[in-house]
PDB file of C-alpha atoms and ligand atoms in Angstrom:
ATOM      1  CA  UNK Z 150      83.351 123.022 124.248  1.00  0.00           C
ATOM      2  CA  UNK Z 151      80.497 122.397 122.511  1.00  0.00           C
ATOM      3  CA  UNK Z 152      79.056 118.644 122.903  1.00  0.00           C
ATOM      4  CA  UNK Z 153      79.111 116.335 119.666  1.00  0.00           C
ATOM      5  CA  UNK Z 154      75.670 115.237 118.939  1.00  0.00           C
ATOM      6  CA  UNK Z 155      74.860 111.841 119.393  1.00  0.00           C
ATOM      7  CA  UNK Z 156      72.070 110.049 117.192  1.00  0.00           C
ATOM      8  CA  UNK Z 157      69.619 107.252 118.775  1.00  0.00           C
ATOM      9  CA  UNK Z 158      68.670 104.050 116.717  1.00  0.00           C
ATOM     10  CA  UNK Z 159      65.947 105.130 114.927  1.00  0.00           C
ATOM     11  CA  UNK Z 160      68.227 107.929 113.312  1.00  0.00           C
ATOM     12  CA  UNK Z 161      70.948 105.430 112.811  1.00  0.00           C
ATOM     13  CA  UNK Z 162      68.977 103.230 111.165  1.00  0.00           C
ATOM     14  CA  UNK Z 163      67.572 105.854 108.972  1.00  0.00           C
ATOM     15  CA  UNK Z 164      70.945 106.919 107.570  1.00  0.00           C
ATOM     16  CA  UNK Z 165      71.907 103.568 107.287  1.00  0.00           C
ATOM     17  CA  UNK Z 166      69.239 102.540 104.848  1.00  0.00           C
ATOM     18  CA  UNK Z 167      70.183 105.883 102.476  1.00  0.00           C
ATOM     19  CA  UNK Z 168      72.922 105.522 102.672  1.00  0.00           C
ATOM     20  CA  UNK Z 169      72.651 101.574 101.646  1.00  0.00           C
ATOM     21  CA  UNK Z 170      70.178 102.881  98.948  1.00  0.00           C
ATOM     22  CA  UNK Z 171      72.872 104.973  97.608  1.00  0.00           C
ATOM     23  CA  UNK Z 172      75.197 101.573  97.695  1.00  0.00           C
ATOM     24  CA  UNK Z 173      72.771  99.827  95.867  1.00  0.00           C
ATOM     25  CA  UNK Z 174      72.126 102.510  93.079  1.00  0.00           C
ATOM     26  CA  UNK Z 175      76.400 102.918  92.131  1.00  0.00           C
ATOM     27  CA  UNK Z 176      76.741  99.456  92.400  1.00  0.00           C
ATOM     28  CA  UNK Z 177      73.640  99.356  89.576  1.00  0.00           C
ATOM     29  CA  UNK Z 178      75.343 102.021  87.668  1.00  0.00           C
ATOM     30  CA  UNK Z 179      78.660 100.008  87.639  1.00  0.00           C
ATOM     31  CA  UNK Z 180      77.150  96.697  87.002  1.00  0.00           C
ATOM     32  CA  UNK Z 181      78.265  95.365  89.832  1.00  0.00           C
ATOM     33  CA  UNK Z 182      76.382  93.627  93.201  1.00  0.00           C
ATOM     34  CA  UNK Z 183      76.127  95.065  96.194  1.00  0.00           C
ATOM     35  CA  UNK Z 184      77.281  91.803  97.884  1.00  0.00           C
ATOM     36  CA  UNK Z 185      80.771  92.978  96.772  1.00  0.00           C
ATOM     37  CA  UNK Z 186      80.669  96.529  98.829  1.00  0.00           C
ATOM     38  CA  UNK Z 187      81.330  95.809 102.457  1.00  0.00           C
ATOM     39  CA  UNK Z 188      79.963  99.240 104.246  1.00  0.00           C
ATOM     40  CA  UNK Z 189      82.563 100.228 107.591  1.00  0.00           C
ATOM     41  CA  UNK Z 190      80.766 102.433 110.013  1.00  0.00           C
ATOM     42  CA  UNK Z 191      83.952 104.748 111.026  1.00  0.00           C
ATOM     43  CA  UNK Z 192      82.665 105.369 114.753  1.00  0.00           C
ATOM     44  CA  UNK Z 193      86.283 107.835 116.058  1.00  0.00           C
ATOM     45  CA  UNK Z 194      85.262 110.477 118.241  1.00  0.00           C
ATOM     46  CA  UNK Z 195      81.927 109.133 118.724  1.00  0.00           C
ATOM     47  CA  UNK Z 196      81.414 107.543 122.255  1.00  0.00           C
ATOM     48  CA  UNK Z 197      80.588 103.708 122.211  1.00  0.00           C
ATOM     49  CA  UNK Z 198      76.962 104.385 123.199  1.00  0.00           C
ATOM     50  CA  UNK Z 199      77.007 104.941 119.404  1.00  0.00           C
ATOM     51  CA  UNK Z 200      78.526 102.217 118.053  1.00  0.00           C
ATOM     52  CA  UNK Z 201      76.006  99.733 120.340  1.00  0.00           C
ATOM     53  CA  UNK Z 202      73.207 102.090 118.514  1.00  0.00           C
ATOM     54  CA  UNK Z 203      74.466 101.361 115.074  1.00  0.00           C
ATOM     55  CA  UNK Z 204      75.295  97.846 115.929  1.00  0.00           C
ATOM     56  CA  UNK Z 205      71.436  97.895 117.074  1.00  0.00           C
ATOM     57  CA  UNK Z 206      70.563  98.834 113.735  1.00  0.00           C
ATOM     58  CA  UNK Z 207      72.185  96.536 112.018  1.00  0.00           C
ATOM     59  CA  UNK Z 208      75.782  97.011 111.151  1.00  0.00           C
ATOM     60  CA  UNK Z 209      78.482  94.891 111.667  1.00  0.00           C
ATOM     61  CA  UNK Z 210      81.775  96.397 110.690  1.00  0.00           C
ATOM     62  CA  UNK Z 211      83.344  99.587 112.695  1.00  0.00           C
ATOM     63  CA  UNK Z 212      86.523 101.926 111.736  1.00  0.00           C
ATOM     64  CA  UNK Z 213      88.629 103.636 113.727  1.00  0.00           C
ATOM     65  CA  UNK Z 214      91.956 105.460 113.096  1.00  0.00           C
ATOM     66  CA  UNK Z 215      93.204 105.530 116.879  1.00  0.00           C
ATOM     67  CA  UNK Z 216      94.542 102.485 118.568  1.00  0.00           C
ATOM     68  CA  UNK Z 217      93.423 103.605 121.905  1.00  0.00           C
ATOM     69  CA  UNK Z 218      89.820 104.143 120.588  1.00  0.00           C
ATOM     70  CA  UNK Z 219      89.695 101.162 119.072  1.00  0.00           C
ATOM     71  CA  UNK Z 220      90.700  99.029 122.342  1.00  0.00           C
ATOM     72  CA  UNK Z 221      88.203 100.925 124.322  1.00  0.00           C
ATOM     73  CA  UNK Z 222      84.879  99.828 121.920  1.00  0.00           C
ATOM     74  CA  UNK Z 223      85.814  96.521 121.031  1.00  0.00           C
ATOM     75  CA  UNK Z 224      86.260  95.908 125.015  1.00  0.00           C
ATOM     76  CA  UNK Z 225      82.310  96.240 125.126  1.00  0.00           C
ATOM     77  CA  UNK Z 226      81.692  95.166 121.597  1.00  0.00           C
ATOM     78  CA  UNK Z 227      84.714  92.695 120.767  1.00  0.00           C
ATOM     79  CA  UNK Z 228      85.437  92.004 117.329  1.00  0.00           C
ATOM     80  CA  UNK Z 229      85.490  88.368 115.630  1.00  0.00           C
ATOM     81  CA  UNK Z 230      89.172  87.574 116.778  1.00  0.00           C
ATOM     82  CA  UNK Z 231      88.101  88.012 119.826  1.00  0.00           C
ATOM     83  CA  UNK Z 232      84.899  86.095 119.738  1.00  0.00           C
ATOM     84  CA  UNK Z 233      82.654  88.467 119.035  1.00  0.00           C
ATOM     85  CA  UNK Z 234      80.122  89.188 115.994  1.00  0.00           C
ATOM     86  CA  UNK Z 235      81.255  92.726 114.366  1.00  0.00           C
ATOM     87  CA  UNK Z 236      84.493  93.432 112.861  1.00  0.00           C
ATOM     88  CA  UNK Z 237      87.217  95.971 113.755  1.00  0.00           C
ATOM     89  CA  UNK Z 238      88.739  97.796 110.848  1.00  0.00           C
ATOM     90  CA  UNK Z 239      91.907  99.762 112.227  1.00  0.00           C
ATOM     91  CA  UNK Z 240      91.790 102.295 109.496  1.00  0.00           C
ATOM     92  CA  UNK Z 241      94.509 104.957 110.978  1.00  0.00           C
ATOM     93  CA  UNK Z 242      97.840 105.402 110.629  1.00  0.00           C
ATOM     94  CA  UNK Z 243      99.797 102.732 112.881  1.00  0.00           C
ATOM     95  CA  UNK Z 244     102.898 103.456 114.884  1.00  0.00           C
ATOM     96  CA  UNK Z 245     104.966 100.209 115.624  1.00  0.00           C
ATOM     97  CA  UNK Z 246     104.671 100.539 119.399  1.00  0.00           C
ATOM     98  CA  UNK Z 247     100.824  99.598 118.480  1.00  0.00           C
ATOM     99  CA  UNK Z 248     101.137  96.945 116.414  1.00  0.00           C
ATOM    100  CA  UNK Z 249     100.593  94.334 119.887  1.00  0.00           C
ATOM    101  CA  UNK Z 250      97.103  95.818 119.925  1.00  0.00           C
ATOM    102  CA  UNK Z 251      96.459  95.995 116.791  1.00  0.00           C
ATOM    103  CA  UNK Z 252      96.988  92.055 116.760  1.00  0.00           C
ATOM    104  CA  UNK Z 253      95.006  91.280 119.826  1.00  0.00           C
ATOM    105  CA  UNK Z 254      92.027  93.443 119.307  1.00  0.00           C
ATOM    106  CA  UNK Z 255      91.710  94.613 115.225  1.00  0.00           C
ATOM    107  CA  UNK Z 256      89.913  92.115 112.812  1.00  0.00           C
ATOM    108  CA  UNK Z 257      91.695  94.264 109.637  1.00  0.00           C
ATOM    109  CA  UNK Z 258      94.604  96.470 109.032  1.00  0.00           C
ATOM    110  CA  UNK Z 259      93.777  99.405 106.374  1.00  0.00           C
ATOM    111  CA  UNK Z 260      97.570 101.116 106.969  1.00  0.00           C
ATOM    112  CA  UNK Z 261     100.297  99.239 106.463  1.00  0.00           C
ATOM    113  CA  UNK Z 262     102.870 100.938 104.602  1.00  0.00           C
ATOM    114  CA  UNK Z 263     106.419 100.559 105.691  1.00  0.00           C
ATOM    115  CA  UNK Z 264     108.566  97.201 105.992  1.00  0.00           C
ATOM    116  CA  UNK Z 265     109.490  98.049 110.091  1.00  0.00           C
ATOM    117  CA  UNK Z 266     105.752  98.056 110.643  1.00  0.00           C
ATOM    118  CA  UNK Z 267     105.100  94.797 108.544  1.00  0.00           C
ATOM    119  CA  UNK Z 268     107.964  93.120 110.277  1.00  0.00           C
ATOM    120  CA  UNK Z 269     106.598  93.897 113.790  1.00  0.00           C
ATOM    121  CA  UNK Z 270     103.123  92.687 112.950  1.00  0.00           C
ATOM    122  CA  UNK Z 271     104.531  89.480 111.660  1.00  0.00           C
ATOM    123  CA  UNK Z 272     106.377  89.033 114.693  1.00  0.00           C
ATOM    124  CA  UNK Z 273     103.267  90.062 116.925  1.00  0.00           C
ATOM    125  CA  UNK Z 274     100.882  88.067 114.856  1.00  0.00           C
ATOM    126  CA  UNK Z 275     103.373  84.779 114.542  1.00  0.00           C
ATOM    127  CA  UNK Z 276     103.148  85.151 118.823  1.00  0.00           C
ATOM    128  CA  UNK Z 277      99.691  85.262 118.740  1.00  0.00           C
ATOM    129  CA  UNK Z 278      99.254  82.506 116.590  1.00  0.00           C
ATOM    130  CA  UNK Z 279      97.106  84.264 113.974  1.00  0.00           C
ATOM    131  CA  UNK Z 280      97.048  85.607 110.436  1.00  0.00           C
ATOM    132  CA  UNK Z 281      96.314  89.531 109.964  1.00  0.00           C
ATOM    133  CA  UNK Z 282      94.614  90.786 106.609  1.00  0.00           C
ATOM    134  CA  UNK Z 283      96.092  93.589 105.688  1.00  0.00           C
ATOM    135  CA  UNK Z 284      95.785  96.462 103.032  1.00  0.00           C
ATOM    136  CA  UNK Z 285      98.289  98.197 101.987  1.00  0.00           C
ATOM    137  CA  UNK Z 286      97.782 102.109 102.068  1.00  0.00           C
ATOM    138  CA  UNK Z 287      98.510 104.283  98.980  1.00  0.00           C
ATOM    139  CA  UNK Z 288      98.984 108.141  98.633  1.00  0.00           C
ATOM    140  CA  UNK Z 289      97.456 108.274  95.231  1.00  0.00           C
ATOM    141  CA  UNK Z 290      96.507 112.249  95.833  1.00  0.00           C
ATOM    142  CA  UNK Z 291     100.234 113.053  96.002  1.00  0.00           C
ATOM    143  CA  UNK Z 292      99.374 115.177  99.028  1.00  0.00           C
ATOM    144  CA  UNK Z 293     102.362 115.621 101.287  1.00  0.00           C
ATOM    145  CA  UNK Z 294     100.533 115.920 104.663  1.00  0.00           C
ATOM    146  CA  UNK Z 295      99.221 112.106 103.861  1.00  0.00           C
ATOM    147  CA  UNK Z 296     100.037 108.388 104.899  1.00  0.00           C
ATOM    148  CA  UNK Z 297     100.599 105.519 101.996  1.00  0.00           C
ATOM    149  CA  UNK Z 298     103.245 104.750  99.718  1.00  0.00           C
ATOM    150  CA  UNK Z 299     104.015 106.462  96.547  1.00  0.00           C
ATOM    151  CA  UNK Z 300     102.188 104.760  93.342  1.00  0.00           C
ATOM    152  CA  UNK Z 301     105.545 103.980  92.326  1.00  0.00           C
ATOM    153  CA  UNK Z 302     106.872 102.054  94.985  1.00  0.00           C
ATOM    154  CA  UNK Z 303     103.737  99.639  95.889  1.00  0.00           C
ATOM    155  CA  UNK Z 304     104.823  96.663  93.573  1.00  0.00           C
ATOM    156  CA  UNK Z 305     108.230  97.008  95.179  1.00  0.00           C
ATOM    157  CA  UNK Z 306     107.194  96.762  98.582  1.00  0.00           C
ATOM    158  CA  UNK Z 307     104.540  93.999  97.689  1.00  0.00           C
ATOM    159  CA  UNK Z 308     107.197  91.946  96.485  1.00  0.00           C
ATOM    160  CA  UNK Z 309     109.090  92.832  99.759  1.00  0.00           C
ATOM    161  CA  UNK Z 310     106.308  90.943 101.737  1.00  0.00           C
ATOM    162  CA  UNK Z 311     106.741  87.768 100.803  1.00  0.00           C
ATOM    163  CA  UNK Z 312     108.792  86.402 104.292  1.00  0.00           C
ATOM    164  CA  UNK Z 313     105.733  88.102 106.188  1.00  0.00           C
ATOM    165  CA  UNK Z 314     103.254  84.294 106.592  1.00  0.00           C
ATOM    166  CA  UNK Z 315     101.532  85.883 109.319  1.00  0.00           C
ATOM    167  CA  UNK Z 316      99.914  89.093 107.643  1.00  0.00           C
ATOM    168  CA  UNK Z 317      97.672  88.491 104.325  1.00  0.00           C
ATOM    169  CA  UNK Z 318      97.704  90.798 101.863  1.00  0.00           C
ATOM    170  CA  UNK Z 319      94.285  90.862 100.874  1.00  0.00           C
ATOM    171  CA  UNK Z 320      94.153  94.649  99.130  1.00  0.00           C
ATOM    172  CA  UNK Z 321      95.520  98.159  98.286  1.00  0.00           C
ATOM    173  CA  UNK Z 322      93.716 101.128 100.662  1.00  0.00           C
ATOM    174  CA  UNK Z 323      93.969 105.060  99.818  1.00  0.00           C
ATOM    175  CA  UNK Z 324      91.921 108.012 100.858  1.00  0.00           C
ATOM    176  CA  UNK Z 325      91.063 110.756  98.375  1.00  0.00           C
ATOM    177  CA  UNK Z 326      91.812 114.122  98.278  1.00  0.00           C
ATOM    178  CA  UNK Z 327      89.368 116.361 100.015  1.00  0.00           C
ATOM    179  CA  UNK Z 328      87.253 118.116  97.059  1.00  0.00           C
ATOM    180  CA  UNK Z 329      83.883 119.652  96.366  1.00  0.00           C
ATOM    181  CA  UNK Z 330      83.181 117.707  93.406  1.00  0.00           C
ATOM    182  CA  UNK Z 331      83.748 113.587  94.016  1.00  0.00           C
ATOM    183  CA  UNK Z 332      84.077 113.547  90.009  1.00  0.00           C
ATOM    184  CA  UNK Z 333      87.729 115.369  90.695  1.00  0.00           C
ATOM    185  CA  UNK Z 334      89.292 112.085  92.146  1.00  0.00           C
ATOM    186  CA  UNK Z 335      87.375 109.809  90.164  1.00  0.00           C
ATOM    187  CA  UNK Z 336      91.450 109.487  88.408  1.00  0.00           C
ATOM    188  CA  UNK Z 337      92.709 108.483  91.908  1.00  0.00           C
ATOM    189  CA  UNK Z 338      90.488 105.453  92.605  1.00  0.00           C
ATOM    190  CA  UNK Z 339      90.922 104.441  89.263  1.00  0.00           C
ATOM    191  CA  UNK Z 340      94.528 104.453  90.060  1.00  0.00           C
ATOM    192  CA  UNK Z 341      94.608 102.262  92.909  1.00  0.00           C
ATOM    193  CA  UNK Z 342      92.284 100.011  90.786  1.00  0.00           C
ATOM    194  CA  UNK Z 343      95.299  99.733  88.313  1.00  0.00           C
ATOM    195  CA  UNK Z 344      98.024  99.712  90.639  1.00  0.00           C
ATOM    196  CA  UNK Z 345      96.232  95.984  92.209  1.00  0.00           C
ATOM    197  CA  UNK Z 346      94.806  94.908  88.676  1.00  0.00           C
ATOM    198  CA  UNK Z 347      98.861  95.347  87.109  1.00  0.00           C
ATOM    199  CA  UNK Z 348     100.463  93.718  89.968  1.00  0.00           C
ATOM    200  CA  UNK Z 349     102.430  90.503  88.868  1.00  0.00           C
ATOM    201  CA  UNK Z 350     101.715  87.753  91.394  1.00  0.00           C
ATOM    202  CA  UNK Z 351     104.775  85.697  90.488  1.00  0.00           C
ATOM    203  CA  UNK Z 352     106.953  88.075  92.712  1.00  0.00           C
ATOM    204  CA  UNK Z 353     104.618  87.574  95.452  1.00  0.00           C
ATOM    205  CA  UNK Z 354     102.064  84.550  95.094  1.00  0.00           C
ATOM    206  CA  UNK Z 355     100.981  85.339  98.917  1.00  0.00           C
ATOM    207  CA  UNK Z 356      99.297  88.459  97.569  1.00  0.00           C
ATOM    208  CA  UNK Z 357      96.141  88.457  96.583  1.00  0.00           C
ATOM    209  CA  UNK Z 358      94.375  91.984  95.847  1.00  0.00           C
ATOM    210  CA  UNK Z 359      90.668  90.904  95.732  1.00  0.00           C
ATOM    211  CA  UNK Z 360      89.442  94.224  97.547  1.00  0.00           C
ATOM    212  CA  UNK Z 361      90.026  98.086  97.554  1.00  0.00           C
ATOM    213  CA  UNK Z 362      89.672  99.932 100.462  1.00  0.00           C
ATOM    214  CA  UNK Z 363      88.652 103.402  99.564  1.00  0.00           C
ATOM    215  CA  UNK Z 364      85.564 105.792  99.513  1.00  0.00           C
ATOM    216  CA  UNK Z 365      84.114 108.317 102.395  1.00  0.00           C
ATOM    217  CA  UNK Z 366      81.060 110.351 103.238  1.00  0.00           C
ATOM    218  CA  UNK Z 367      81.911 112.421 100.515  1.00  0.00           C
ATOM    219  CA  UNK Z 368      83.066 110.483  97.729  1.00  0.00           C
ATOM    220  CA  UNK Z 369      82.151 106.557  98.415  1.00  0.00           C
ATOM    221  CA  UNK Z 370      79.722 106.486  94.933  1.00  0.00           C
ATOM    222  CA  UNK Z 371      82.278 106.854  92.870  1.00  0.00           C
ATOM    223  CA  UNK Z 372      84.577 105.068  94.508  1.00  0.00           C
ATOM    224  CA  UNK Z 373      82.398 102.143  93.999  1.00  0.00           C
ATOM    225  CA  UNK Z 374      81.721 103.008  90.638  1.00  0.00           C
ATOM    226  CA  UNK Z 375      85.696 102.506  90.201  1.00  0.00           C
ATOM    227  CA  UNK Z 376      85.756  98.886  92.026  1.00  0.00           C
ATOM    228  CA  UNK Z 377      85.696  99.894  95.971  1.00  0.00           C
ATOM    229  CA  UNK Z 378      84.927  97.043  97.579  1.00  0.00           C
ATOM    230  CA  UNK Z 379      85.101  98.709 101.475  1.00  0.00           C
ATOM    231  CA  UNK Z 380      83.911 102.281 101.871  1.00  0.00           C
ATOM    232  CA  UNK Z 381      84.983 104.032 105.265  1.00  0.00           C
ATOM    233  CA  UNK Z 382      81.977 106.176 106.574  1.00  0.00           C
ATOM    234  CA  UNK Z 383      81.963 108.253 109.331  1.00  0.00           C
ATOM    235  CA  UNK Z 384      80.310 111.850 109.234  1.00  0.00           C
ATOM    236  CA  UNK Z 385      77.465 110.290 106.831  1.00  0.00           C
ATOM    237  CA  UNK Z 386      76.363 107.804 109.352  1.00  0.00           C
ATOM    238  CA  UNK Z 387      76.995 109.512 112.592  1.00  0.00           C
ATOM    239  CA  UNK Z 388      77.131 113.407 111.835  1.00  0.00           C
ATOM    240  CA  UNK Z 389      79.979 115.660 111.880  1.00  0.00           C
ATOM    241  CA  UNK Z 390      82.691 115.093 114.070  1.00  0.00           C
ATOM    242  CA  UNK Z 391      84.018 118.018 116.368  1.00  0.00           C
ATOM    243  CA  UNK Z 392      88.034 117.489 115.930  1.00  0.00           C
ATOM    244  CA  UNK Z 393      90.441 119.390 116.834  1.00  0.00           C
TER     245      UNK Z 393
HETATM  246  C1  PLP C  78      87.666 109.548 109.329  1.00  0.00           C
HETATM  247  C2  PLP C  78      88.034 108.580 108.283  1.00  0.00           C
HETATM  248  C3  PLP C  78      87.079 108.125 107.347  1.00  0.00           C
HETATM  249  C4  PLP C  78      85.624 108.607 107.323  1.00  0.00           C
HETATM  250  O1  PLP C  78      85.525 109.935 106.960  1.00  0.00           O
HETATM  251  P1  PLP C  78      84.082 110.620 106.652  1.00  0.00           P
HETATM  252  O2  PLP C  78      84.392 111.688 105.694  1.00  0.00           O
HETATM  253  O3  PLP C  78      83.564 111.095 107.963  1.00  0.00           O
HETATM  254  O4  PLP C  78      83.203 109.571 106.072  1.00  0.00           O
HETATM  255  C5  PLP C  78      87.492 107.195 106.410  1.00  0.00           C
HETATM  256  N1  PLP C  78      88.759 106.728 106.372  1.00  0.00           N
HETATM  257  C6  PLP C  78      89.699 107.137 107.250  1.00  0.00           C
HETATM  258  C7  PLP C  78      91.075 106.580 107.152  1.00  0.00           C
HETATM  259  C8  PLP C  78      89.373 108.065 108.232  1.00  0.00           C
HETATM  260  O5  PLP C  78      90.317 108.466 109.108  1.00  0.00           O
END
């Protein structure tokens, strides 16, 4: 099997600062400040060696979308609620068997979207005596072979969350469909925009949809240019992956 190429600092830190630049420049276009755009280094499949390298060169928030994977690094670079100085976005889909690690180890949830899952996080999180922000993940491509709720239902199962005190519900969170042209699913992040903007808070006053969770290698300008406030980059910053 061929060996996944792994970049030193100086490369890291080279990407970083274009891809930063290119931050910068859709946040101009949209009027908005870059303050606002939190940038997630998605580091699965990489070895750690490569997330101490980017942490070397100066980021601060990490991605993954395995539970495992996600133990593993933040054992050598913990995240905040564990004391340490990056955060841990788990940005995968999450079985419920997980959800114990997910509390002890992951700053952010990116996945949550089904009522067993929120229910065992509550209970995990109320035992561990802390609060969990979570998004909640949103098929907005209509792609069968993907995670997230249905447009439809997402006011419906916000409202559902109310019992939950232990998770916050701090955003919605979709990925794209794959396309050549970012301009093609411009319509889908401006969905998810309008799915948080219409939701009525009375049903739910817990909620509070300040961010949106969407944008990748290949599409993270216009997300932002549509009100992303996270973008999820992995092949970007670290080179293509080698997955199965
Ligand atoms: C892998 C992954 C990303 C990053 O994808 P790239 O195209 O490499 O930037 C973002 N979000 C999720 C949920 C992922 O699994």
């Amino acid at each position: 099997m061929a060996e996944q190429q792994v970049l030193d600092v100086p490369a890291i830190r080279e990407r970083l600062a274009w891809i930063q630049e290119r931050i910068e420049r859709a946040c101009r276009r949209a009027g908005r400040s870059p303050d606002e755009v939190t940038l997630i280094g998605v580091t699965k499949t990489f070895p750690v060696a490569v997330v101490q390298a980017a942490y070397e060169a100066g980021l601060r928030h990490f991605g993954e979308n395995r539970v495992q994977e996600l133990v593993a690094k933040a054992a050598v670079l913990p995240g905040r609620i564990e004391g340490g100085e990056v955060t841990w976005h788990m940005i995968g889909h999450l079985q419920r068997n997980k959800a114990r690690d997910v509390v002890a180890h992951a700053d952010w949830l990116h996945s949550l979207d089904n009522l067993r899952l929120a229910e065992t996080l509550e209970r995990r999180a109320a035992m561990a005596d802390r609060v969990l922000p979570c998004f909640v993940e949103v098929n907005v491509s209509g792609e069968p072979t993907k995670f997230g709720l249905e447009p439809d239902a997402v006011h419906d199962f916000l409202d559902a969350l109310a019992p939950f005190e232990h998770l916050e519900i701090v955003g919605l969170m979709t990925l794209a469909a794959p396309a050549e042209d970012p301009e093609a699913v411009r319509p889908q992040f401006r969905l998810l925009r309008r799915l948080a903007e219409t939701y009525d808070r009375r049903n739910n006053p817990r909620v509070q949809l300040r961010y949106l969770s969407m944008g990748m290698s290949g599409d993270f300008e216009v997300a932002i240019e549509e009100g992303a406030t996270h973008v999820r980059i992995g092949s970007a910053l670290f080179g293509p992956r080698l997955e199965p």
